[in-house]
Coordinates of C-alpha atoms in Angstrom, one line a residue:
X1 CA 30.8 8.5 -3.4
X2 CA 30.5 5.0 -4.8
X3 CA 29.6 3.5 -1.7
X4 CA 27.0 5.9 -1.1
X5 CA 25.8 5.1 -4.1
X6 CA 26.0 1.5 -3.7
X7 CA 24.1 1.9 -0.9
X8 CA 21.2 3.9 -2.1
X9 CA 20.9 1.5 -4.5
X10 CA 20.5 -1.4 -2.2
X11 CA 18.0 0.4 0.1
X12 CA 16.0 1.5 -3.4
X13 CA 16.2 -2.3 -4.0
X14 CA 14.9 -3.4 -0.9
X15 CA 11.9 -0.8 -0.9
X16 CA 11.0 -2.2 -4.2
X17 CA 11.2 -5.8 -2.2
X18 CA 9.0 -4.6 0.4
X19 CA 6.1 -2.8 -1.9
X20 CA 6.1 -6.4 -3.4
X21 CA 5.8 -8.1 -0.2
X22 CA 3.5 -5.5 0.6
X23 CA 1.4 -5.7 -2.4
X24 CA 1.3 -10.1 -2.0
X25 CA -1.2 -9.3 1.1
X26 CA -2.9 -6.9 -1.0
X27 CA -3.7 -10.2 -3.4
X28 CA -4.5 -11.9 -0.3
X29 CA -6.4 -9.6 0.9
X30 CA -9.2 -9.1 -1.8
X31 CA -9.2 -12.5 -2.2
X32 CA -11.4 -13.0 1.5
X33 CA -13.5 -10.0 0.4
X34 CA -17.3 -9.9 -0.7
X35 CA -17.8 -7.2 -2.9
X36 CA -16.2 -4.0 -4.4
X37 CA -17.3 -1.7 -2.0
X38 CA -15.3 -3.6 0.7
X39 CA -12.2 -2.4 -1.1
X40 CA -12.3 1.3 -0.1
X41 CA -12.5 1.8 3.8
X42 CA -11.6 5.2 4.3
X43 CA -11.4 4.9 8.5
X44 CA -8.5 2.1 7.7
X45 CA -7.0 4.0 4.9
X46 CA -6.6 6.8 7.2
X47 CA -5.5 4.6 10.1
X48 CA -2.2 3.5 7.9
X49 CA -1.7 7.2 7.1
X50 CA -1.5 8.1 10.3
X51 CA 0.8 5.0 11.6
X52 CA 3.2 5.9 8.4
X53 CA 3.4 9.4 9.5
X54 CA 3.6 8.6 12.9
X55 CA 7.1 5.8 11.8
X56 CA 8.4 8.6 9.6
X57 CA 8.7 10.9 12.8
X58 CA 9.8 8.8 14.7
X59 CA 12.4 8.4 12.5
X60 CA 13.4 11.8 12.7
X61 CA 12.2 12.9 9.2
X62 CA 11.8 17.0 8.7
X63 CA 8.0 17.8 8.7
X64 CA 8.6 17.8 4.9
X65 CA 9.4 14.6 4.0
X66 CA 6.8 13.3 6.5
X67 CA 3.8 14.7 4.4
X68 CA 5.6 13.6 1.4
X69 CA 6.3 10.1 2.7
X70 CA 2.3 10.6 3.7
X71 CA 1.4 11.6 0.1
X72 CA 3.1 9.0 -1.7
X73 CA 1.4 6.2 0.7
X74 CA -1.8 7.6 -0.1
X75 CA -0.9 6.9 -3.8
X76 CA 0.1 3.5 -3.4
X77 CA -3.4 2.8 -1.4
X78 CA -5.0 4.6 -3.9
X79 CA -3.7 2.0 -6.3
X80 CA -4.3 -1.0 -4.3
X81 CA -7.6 0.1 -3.2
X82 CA -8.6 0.0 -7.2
X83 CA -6.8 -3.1 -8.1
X84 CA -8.8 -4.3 -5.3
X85 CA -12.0 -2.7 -7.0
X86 CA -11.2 -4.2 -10.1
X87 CA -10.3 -8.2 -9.0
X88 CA -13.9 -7.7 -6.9
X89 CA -16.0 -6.8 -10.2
X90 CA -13.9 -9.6 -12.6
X91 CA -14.7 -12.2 -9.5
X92 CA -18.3 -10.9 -9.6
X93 CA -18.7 -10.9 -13.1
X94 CA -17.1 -14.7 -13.2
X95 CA -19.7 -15.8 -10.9
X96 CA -22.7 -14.4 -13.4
X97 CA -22.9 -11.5 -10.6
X98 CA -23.2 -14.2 -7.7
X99 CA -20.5 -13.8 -4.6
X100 CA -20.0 -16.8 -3.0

C-alpha cells in the first residue's frame, strides 16, 4: 500500500507541475493581449473542453469522471480567464487607460 501511495503522490506532484507550467503560458498569454474583453473567448474555452473530454476518453475514464475532469477544467479556465481580466485592467489603468 505504500507504494501506491508513493505513487499517487508523485502523479499529484507532477499535476501540480503541469498546472504551473500550464498557468506560465497563461502569464504569457495576457501579456500579447489588448484589452480585458480579449480574456474571455467562449468558442476557445469550449474548444479545450471538448479536447479535455475528448483525452479523458480516450483514456478510458467512466463517463463520470470525464464530466468531472470536464468540470474542474472549466474551473481552472474560469480562473485564468479572470486573472487574465484582472492583469488587462491593472495594464490599462498603468497606461492612464492607453493600450499600447
Amino acid at each position: 500500500m505504500s507504494q501506491v501511495r508513493s505513487e499517487i503522490d508523485r502523479i499529484d506532484g507532477e499535476l501540480v507541475r503541469l498546472i504551473a507550467e500550464r498557468f506560465g503560458y497563461v502569464e504569457r498569454a495576457w501579456h500579447l493581449k489588448k484589452d480585458p474583453s480579449e480574456a474571455h473567448v467562449p468558442w476557445r474555452i469550449q474548444q479545450v473542453i471538448d479536447k479535455v473530454k475528448a483525452h479523458a476518453e480516450e483514456r478510458g475514464l467512466p463517463p463520470e469522471m470525464v464530466e468531472m475532469v470536464a468540470a474542474q477544467w472549466r474551473n481552472m479556465i474560469g480562473w485564468f480567464v479572470q486573472y487574465e481580466e484582472e492583469k488587462l485592467r491593472q495594464q490599462e489603468a498603468g497606461n492612464g487607460g492607453n493600450a499600447g
